[in-house]
Tab-separated table of C-alpha atoms in Angstrom:
chain	number	residue	atom	x	y	z
Y	1	UNK	CA	104.237	-64.058	-25.509
Y	2	UNK	CA	106.921	-66.398	-24.274
Y	3	UNK	CA	110.490	-65.479	-23.529
Y	4	UNK	CA	111.843	-67.581	-26.390
Y	5	UNK	CA	114.526	-65.985	-28.508
Y	6	UNK	CA	114.614	-66.381	-32.246
Y	7	UNK	CA	117.025	-65.143	-34.871
Y	8	UNK	CA	115.571	-62.326	-36.873
Y	9	UNK	CA	117.039	-59.890	-39.389
Y	10	UNK	CA	115.123	-56.827	-38.334
Y	11	UNK	CA	116.840	-56.620	-34.948
Y	12	UNK	CA	120.093	-55.256	-36.382
Y	13	UNK	CA	122.493	-55.927	-34.890
Y	14	UNK	CA	120.737	-57.577	-31.993
Y	15	UNK	CA	118.170	-60.377	-31.906
Y	16	UNK	CA	114.462	-60.333	-31.489
Y	17	UNK	CA	113.362	-60.918	-27.903
Y	18	UNK	CA	109.792	-61.787	-26.984
Y	19	UNK	CA	109.775	-60.771	-23.343
Y	20	UNK	CA	108.448	-57.556	-21.900
Y	21	UNK	CA	106.343	-56.691	-18.898
Y	22	UNK	CA	104.515	-53.591	-17.797
Y	23	UNK	CA	107.207	-53.135	-15.157
Y	24	UNK	CA	109.930	-52.871	-17.812
Y	25	UNK	CA	107.901	-51.046	-20.458
Y	26	UNK	CA	106.441	-47.662	-19.526
Y	27	UNK	CA	102.928	-47.162	-20.847
Y	28	UNK	CA	102.264	-44.441	-23.384
Y	29	UNK	CA	100.858	-41.106	-22.194
Y	30	UNK	CA	97.249	-42.217	-21.831
Y	31	UNK	CA	95.775	-38.718	-21.796
Y	32	UNK	CA	97.359	-37.775	-25.112
Y	33	UNK	CA	96.694	-41.210	-26.540
Y	34	UNK	CA	93.027	-40.964	-25.509
Y	35	UNK	CA	92.688	-37.603	-27.250
Y	36	UNK	CA	94.267	-38.997	-30.406
Y	37	UNK	CA	92.027	-42.070	-30.324
Y	38	UNK	CA	88.954	-39.848	-29.998
Y	39	UNK	CA	89.792	-38.318	-33.376
Y	40	UNK	CA	90.581	-41.630	-35.063
Y	41	UNK	CA	88.147	-44.247	-33.724
Y	42	UNK	CA	85.425	-42.228	-32.013
Y	43	UNK	CA	84.337	-41.533	-28.455
Y	44	UNK	CA	86.399	-43.315	-25.804
Y	45	UNK	CA	84.381	-44.402	-22.776
Y	46	UNK	CA	87.000	-46.852	-21.497
Y	47	UNK	CA	90.678	-47.297	-22.314
Y	48	UNK	CA	93.305	-49.777	-21.180
Y	49	UNK	CA	96.779	-50.460	-22.543
Y	50	UNK	CA	99.043	-53.431	-21.834
Y	51	UNK	CA	102.459	-54.378	-23.177
Y	52	UNK	CA	102.550	-57.461	-25.367
Y	53	UNK	CA	105.995	-57.545	-26.951
Y	54	UNK	CA	109.236	-55.672	-26.628
Y	55	UNK	CA	112.951	-55.837	-27.207
Y	56	UNK	CA	115.228	-54.715	-29.995
Y	57	UNK	CA	112.358	-54.619	-32.468
Y	58	UNK	CA	109.165	-52.592	-32.274
Y	59	UNK	CA	107.180	-52.498	-29.044
Y	60	UNK	CA	103.619	-53.787	-29.262
Y	61	UNK	CA	100.790	-52.826	-26.924
Y	62	UNK	CA	97.273	-54.203	-26.749
Y	63	UNK	CA	94.853	-51.278	-26.661
Y	64	UNK	CA	91.283	-51.826	-25.485
Y	65	UNK	CA	88.911	-49.023	-26.462
Y	66	UNK	CA	85.369	-49.586	-25.223
Y	67	UNK	CA	84.623	-53.061	-26.598
Y	68	UNK	CA	87.213	-52.940	-29.402
Y	69	UNK	CA	90.777	-54.254	-29.409
Y	70	UNK	CA	93.752	-52.870	-31.309
Y	71	UNK	CA	97.501	-53.398	-31.512
Y	72	UNK	CA	99.731	-50.342	-31.143
Y	73	UNK	CA	103.232	-50.632	-32.629
Y	74	UNK	CA	105.940	-48.101	-31.880
Y	75	UNK	CA	109.756	-48.020	-32.177
Y	76	UNK	CA	111.931	-49.264	-29.291
Y	77	UNK	CA	112.312	-47.081	-26.220
Y	78	UNK	CA	115.926	-46.467	-27.194
Y	79	UNK	CA	114.726	-45.010	-30.435
Y	80	UNK	CA	116.596	-43.206	-33.167
Y	81	UNK	CA	115.764	-41.684	-36.509
Y	82	UNK	CA	116.164	-45.036	-38.265
Y	83	UNK	CA	113.735	-46.889	-36.003
Y	84	UNK	CA	111.170	-44.099	-36.276
Y	85	UNK	CA	111.537	-44.113	-40.039
Y	86	UNK	CA	110.976	-47.879	-40.048
Y	87	UNK	CA	107.520	-47.516	-38.520
Y	88	UNK	CA	106.688	-44.749	-40.995
Y	89	UNK	CA	107.779	-47.017	-43.860
Y	90	UNK	CA	105.699	-49.829	-42.445
Y	91	UNK	CA	102.620	-47.602	-42.320
Y	92	UNK	CA	103.193	-46.553	-45.932
Y	93	UNK	CA	103.453	-50.182	-46.940
Y	94	UNK	CA	100.316	-51.237	-45.055
Y	95	UNK	CA	98.345	-48.456	-46.711
Y	96	UNK	CA	99.656	-49.575	-50.107
Y	97	UNK	CA	98.733	-53.245	-49.692
Y	98	UNK	CA	95.343	-52.545	-48.098
Y	99	UNK	CA	93.394	-53.465	-51.242
Y	100	UNK	CA	95.641	-56.337	-52.370
Y	101	UNK	CA	95.359	-60.063	-51.736
Y	102	UNK	CA	98.492	-60.015	-49.557
Y	103	UNK	CA	97.418	-61.270	-46.115
Y	104	UNK	CA	98.175	-58.587	-43.559
Y	105	UNK	CA	96.924	-56.925	-40.408
Y	106	UNK	CA	94.862	-53.877	-41.334
Y	107	UNK	CA	96.214	-50.445	-40.442
Y	108	UNK	CA	93.429	-48.601	-38.615
Y	109	UNK	CA	95.300	-45.316	-38.267
Y	110	UNK	CA	98.841	-44.014	-38.118
Y	111	UNK	CA	100.338	-41.217	-36.046
Y	112	UNK	CA	103.466	-39.472	-37.306
Y	113	UNK	CA	103.512	-36.965	-34.427
Y	114	UNK	CA	106.082	-38.094	-31.798
Y	115	UNK	CA	104.487	-35.826	-29.194
Y	116	UNK	CA	101.518	-38.143	-28.624
Y	117	UNK	CA	103.395	-41.057	-27.003
Y	118	UNK	CA	107.045	-40.171	-27.633
Y	119	UNK	CA	107.424	-41.698	-31.092
Y	120	UNK	CA	105.434	-42.260	-34.273
Y	121	UNK	CA	103.173	-45.295	-34.029
Y	122	UNK	CA	100.735	-47.473	-35.928
Y	123	UNK	CA	97.317	-48.565	-34.689
Y	124	UNK	CA	96.407	-51.937	-36.168
Y	125	UNK	CA	93.449	-54.246	-35.948
Y	126	UNK	CA	93.985	-56.838	-33.225
Y	127	UNK	CA	94.803	-60.260	-34.627
Y	128	UNK	CA	93.691	-63.186	-32.497
Y	129	UNK	CA	95.484	-65.892	-34.479
Y	130	UNK	CA	98.659	-67.754	-33.603
Y	131	UNK	CA	102.256	-67.339	-34.758
Y	132	UNK	CA	104.161	-70.107	-36.499
Y	133	UNK	CA	106.194	-71.205	-33.492
Y	134	UNK	CA	105.881	-73.883	-30.840
Y	135	UNK	CA	103.826	-74.520	-28.862
Y	136	UNK	CA	101.082	-74.440	-31.468
Y	137	UNK	CA	97.390	-74.570	-30.519
Y	138	UNK	CA	95.766	-77.895	-29.617
Y	139	UNK	CA	94.845	-79.764	-32.759
Y	140	UNK	CA	97.687	-78.087	-34.666
Y	141	UNK	CA	100.659	-79.112	-32.521
Y	142	UNK	CA	101.791	-82.611	-33.447
Y	143	UNK	CA	99.415	-82.804	-36.419
Y	144	UNK	CA	101.308	-83.870	-39.588
Y	145	UNK	CA	98.607	-82.635	-41.969
Y	146	UNK	CA	98.356	-79.265	-40.226
Y	147	UNK	CA	102.153	-78.880	-40.291
Y	148	UNK	CA	102.260	-79.407	-44.045
Y	149	UNK	CA	99.338	-77.049	-44.556
Y	150	UNK	CA	101.109	-74.347	-42.533
Y	151	UNK	CA	104.135	-74.689	-44.810
Y	152	UNK	CA	102.072	-74.573	-48.001
Y	153	UNK	CA	100.213	-71.515	-46.735
Y	154	UNK	CA	103.566	-69.907	-45.929
Y	155	UNK	CA	104.913	-70.312	-49.448
Y	156	UNK	CA	101.583	-69.436	-51.096
Y	157	UNK	CA	101.443	-66.102	-49.252
Y	158	UNK	CA	105.016	-65.416	-50.316
Y	159	UNK	CA	104.068	-66.088	-53.930
Y	160	UNK	CA	101.185	-63.626	-53.594
Y	161	UNK	CA	103.658	-61.040	-52.332
Y	162	UNK	CA	105.988	-61.669	-55.277
Y	163	UNK	CA	103.130	-61.413	-57.781
Y	164	UNK	CA	101.800	-58.080	-56.512
Y	165	UNK	CA	102.527	-55.116	-58.809
Y	166	UNK	CA	104.350	-52.856	-56.353
Y	167	UNK	CA	104.353	-49.890	-58.718
Y	168	UNK	CA	100.609	-50.087	-59.293
Y	169	UNK	CA	99.919	-49.877	-55.544
Y	170	UNK	CA	102.014	-46.751	-55.026
Y	171	UNK	CA	105.350	-48.064	-53.750
Y	172	UNK	CA	107.559	-46.169	-56.185
Y	173	UNK	CA	110.613	-45.004	-54.253
Y	174	UNK	CA	110.119	-47.585	-51.495
Y	175	UNK	CA	113.356	-49.327	-52.445
Y	176	UNK	CA	116.168	-49.377	-54.994
Y	177	UNK	CA	115.741	-52.472	-57.149
Y	178	UNK	CA	118.475	-51.499	-59.611
Y	179	UNK	CA	121.523	-53.751	-59.058
Y	180	UNK	CA	119.899	-55.038	-55.878
Y	181	UNK	CA	121.781	-58.332	-55.824
Y	182	UNK	CA	125.061	-56.778	-56.896
Y	183	UNK	CA	124.991	-54.507	-53.822
Y	184	UNK	CA	124.317	-57.175	-51.212
Y	185	UNK	CA	127.807	-58.479	-50.406
Y	186	UNK	CA	129.372	-55.026	-50.198
Y	187	UNK	CA	126.440	-53.675	-48.185
Y	188	UNK	CA	126.648	-56.396	-45.527
Y	189	UNK	CA	130.440	-56.495	-45.531
Y	190	UNK	CA	130.471	-52.764	-44.800
Y	191	UNK	CA	128.122	-53.323	-41.879
Y	192	UNK	CA	130.410	-56.004	-40.460
Y	193	UNK	CA	133.364	-53.629	-40.557
Y	194	UNK	CA	131.538	-51.312	-38.153
Y	195	UNK	CA	131.668	-53.898	-35.357
Y	196	UNK	CA	134.194	-56.519	-36.453
Y	197	UNK	CA	135.787	-58.323	-33.495
Y	198	UNK	CA	137.341	-61.361	-35.198
Y	199	UNK	CA	137.914	-63.162	-38.473
Y	200	UNK	CA	135.079	-65.567	-39.250
Y	201	UNK	CA	136.283	-68.749	-40.983
Y	202	UNK	CA	134.842	-69.094	-44.466
Y	203	UNK	CA	133.076	-65.723	-44.588
Y	204	UNK	CA	135.402	-64.197	-47.178
Y	205	UNK	CA	135.175	-67.369	-49.265
Y	206	UNK	CA	131.387	-67.239	-49.131
Y	207	UNK	CA	131.337	-63.565	-50.064
Y	208	UNK	CA	133.684	-64.129	-52.991
Y	209	UNK	CA	131.522	-66.974	-54.290
Y	210	UNK	CA	128.426	-64.800	-54.065
Y	211	UNK	CA	130.076	-61.984	-56.016
Y	212	UNK	CA	131.327	-64.374	-58.695
Y	213	UNK	CA	127.992	-66.157	-59.047
Y	214	UNK	CA	125.446	-63.338	-58.834
Y	215	UNK	CA	122.475	-64.178	-61.077
Y	216	UNK	CA	120.477	-61.659	-63.047
Y	217	UNK	CA	117.369	-60.554	-61.169
Y	218	UNK	CA	114.353	-61.821	-63.102
Y	219	UNK	CA	111.998	-59.130	-61.839
Y	220	UNK	CA	111.674	-56.768	-58.914
Y	221	UNK	CA	109.017	-57.188	-56.254
Y	222	UNK	CA	107.977	-56.087	-52.807
Y	223	UNK	CA	110.008	-58.279	-50.450
Y	224	UNK	CA	109.495	-58.790	-46.729
Y	225	UNK	CA	113.156	-59.143	-45.747
Y	226	UNK	CA	112.646	-61.549	-42.825
Y	227	UNK	CA	110.131	-64.039	-44.161
Y	228	UNK	CA	109.735	-67.106	-41.959
Y	229	UNK	CA	107.209	-68.845	-39.724
Y	230	UNK	CA	107.664	-66.458	-36.803
Y	231	UNK	CA	106.604	-63.476	-38.922
Y	232	UNK	CA	103.217	-64.750	-40.032
Y	233	UNK	CA	99.945	-65.394	-38.214
Y	234	UNK	CA	97.519	-68.253	-38.729
Y	235	UNK	CA	93.869	-68.895	-37.994
Y	236	UNK	CA	93.239	-72.248	-36.328
Y	237	UNK	CA	90.640	-73.172	-38.924
Y	238	UNK	CA	90.229	-76.487	-40.709
Y	239	UNK	CA	92.364	-76.541	-42.753
Y	240	UNK	CA	94.707	-74.085	-41.055
Y	241	UNK	CA	94.897	-70.731	-42.879
Y	242	UNK	CA	97.640	-68.091	-42.979
Y	243	UNK	CA	95.836	-64.874	-42.128
Y	244	UNK	CA	98.544	-62.201	-41.903
Y	245	UNK	CA	102.156	-61.453	-42.713
Y	246	UNK	CA	103.507	-59.250	-39.921
Y	247	UNK	CA	106.640	-57.319	-38.926
Y	248	UNK	CA	107.445	-55.491	-42.154
Y	249	UNK	CA	110.362	-53.417	-40.821
Y	250	UNK	CA	112.853	-54.910	-43.292
Y	251	UNK	CA	110.588	-54.673	-46.341
Y	252	UNK	CA	111.929	-53.127	-49.527
Y	253	UNK	CA	111.815	-53.522	-53.293
Y	254	UNK	CA	114.243	-56.156	-54.498
Y	255	UNK	CA	114.613	-59.706	-55.752
Y	256	UNK	CA	111.664	-61.844	-54.592
Y	257	UNK	CA	113.789	-64.989	-54.634
Y	258	UNK	CA	115.764	-63.631	-51.690
Y	259	UNK	CA	112.620	-63.969	-49.567
Y	260	UNK	CA	112.277	-67.578	-50.715
Y	261	UNK	CA	115.966	-68.225	-50.073
Y	262	UNK	CA	115.696	-66.702	-46.598
Y	263	UNK	CA	112.660	-68.808	-45.781
Y	264	UNK	CA	114.322	-72.032	-46.945
Y	265	UNK	CA	117.854	-71.378	-45.658
Y	266	UNK	CA	116.772	-72.277	-42.141
Y	267	UNK	CA	114.466	-75.086	-43.225
Y	268	UNK	CA	115.341	-78.328	-41.465
Y	269	UNK	CA	114.780	-81.527	-43.402
Y	270	UNK	CA	114.754	-85.068	-42.037
Y	271	UNK	CA	118.280	-86.198	-41.209
Y	272	UNK	CA	119.765	-82.694	-41.176
Y	273	UNK	CA	121.367	-81.092	-38.162
Y	274	UNK	CA	119.245	-78.687	-36.149
Y	275	UNK	CA	119.253	-75.190	-37.598
Y	276	UNK	CA	119.064	-71.770	-35.971
Y	277	UNK	CA	115.328	-71.839	-36.760
Y	278	UNK	CA	114.585	-74.307	-33.982
Y	279	UNK	CA	111.358	-72.665	-32.879
Y	280	UNK	CA	109.003	-75.141	-34.570
Y	281	UNK	CA	108.697	-78.908	-35.044
Y	282	UNK	CA	110.056	-79.674	-38.517
Y	283	UNK	CA	109.470	-83.415	-38.670
Y	284	UNK	CA	106.380	-83.384	-40.923
Y	285	UNK	CA	107.221	-80.373	-43.057
Y	286	UNK	CA	107.502	-80.538	-46.865
Y	287	UNK	CA	110.994	-80.497	-48.359
Y	288	UNK	CA	112.670	-77.376	-49.677
Y	289	UNK	CA	112.307	-78.668	-53.218
Y	290	UNK	CA	108.595	-79.312	-52.791
Y	291	UNK	CA	108.011	-75.774	-51.558
Y	292	UNK	CA	110.323	-74.203	-54.137
Y	293	UNK	CA	108.508	-75.952	-56.986
Y	294	UNK	CA	105.155	-74.813	-55.600
Y	295	UNK	CA	106.479	-71.230	-55.459
Y	296	UNK	CA	107.816	-71.460	-59.020
Y	297	UNK	CA	104.476	-72.743	-60.297
Y	298	UNK	CA	102.634	-69.828	-58.698
Y	299	UNK	CA	105.088	-67.060	-59.668
Y	300	UNK	CA	106.594	-68.231	-62.945
Y	301	UNK	CA	110.059	-67.523	-61.539
Y	302	UNK	CA	113.030	-69.710	-62.427
Y	303	UNK	CA	114.346	-71.326	-59.234
Y	304	UNK	CA	117.386	-73.015	-60.787
Y	305	UNK	CA	119.689	-70.671	-58.828
Y	306	UNK	CA	117.909	-71.003	-55.499
Y	307	UNK	CA	121.130	-72.196	-53.861
Y	308	UNK	CA	122.590	-68.713	-54.447
Y	309	UNK	CA	119.738	-67.066	-52.564
Y	310	UNK	CA	120.033	-69.486	-49.649
Y	311	UNK	CA	123.793	-68.901	-49.501
Y	312	UNK	CA	123.276	-65.125	-49.596
Y	313	UNK	CA	120.729	-65.422	-46.800
Y	314	UNK	CA	123.252	-67.205	-44.582
Y	315	UNK	CA	125.941	-64.618	-45.400
Y	316	UNK	CA	123.544	-61.850	-44.396
Y	317	UNK	CA	122.280	-63.572	-41.241
Y	318	UNK	CA	125.799	-64.462	-40.082
Y	319	UNK	CA	126.845	-60.815	-40.306
Y	320	UNK	CA	123.720	-59.627	-38.529
Y	321	UNK	CA	124.229	-62.074	-35.688
Y	322	UNK	CA	127.925	-61.255	-35.451
Y	323	UNK	CA	126.680	-57.841	-34.376
Y	324	UNK	CA	125.003	-59.513	-31.407
Y	325	UNK	CA	128.256	-61.281	-30.547
Y	326	UNK	CA	130.175	-57.996	-30.869
Y	327	UNK	CA	127.859	-56.448	-28.289
Y	328	UNK	CA	128.623	-59.328	-25.940
Y	329	UNK	CA	132.384	-58.985	-26.471
Y	330	UNK	CA	132.165	-55.235	-25.827
Y	331	UNK	CA	130.349	-55.818	-22.538
Y	332	UNK	CA	127.149	-54.218	-23.832
Y	333	UNK	CA	125.191	-57.446	-23.467
Y	334	UNK	CA	125.307	-60.373	-21.079
Y	335	UNK	CA	122.667	-62.393	-22.883
Y	336	UNK	CA	123.570	-66.052	-23.249
Y	337	UNK	CA	122.261	-66.132	-26.819
Y	338	UNK	CA	124.615	-63.300	-27.778
Y	339	UNK	CA	127.478	-65.255	-26.228
Y	340	UNK	CA	126.453	-68.365	-28.148
Y	341	UNK	CA	127.037	-66.538	-31.421
Y	342	UNK	CA	130.766	-67.168	-30.917
Y	343	UNK	CA	129.954	-70.693	-32.077
Y	344	UNK	CA	126.749	-70.226	-34.070
Y	345	UNK	CA	127.905	-67.546	-36.520
Y	346	UNK	CA	130.696	-69.723	-37.991
Y	347	UNK	CA	128.159	-72.560	-38.261
Y	348	UNK	CA	125.888	-70.264	-40.291
Y	349	UNK	CA	128.775	-69.459	-42.624
Y	350	UNK	CA	129.532	-73.144	-43.127
Y	351	UNK	CA	125.867	-73.756	-43.878
Y	352	UNK	CA	126.048	-71.013	-46.487
Y	353	UNK	CA	129.124	-72.619	-48.041
Y	354	UNK	CA	127.299	-75.944	-48.262
Y	355	UNK	CA	124.505	-74.219	-50.161
Y	356	UNK	CA	127.055	-73.086	-52.769
Y	357	UNK	CA	127.665	-76.730	-53.693
Y	358	UNK	CA	124.007	-77.626	-54.181
Y	359	UNK	CA	122.297	-77.968	-57.511
Y	360	UNK	CA	118.996	-76.170	-57.067
């Protein structure tokens, strides 16, 4: 992984950081892990573990057992009940979608016992594809046709997620879809109050507009919560194929159009200013409207209020990232990206306000 930093909802209230080395990430207890693996995948003749990703989100290790490769995901080292519960929720979700058409990385086994490596963890099949962020593989990077195909695959997988019957696959109780949209502004406003360090121009105005213009939810669905290019994997086939949606920590049951709004809120069209989602080359991508219409055709959902969902996404992201800035102000972080939120969070709010004036 590179050390690039990208904005991501799941890192509340921090940001997702793709930089971790074996020197900064202690390895799991290999003896206990070996014993557990013996019961789950068979005899272990050889075992090696290396850190792949770390930061505010889950830690990921590459586990080599004999001639097989797996990914081990566990909560951050500074873990708490919430982060441990997130991995347990993710395992429940992966078991539920195992027989669906939702592209995902298969759960091989899950361990709820924190005594094995210090926290619950998931053992997943190793995915050798590439994430939707620059630099892309040769033949994909700088290829207009491949860029458009990546975008179409992204929205098609999201439509598959929205169309899956979450009750039929055993996800009753996974979320609270009742009055989901009506709760959003108060839920995120309450979070902001826990670390508020300043008044953010336009935030109250945006929140008031959202409350006054809340649409009726057309149907509930399993939603990812942080759906964007960086949270999917592709195979470098011809044409390029989305092979897995990953990082389900924020998943719940709610309004599927919020996933679409989140995905498109950071979309950068020709002639627009650079957005916070500057981790990929946008120049050949389809427009928001092109992708939204494709999604509507595949799901049957009315997208006439899409501007609301994009505005809500910016309200939510601005509050999340203000948490990163609050850590910087409090002296708990010296990261330059946290410091930059002094400027970037108000820009997110203004972007959200511009969405309120659009006709979807």
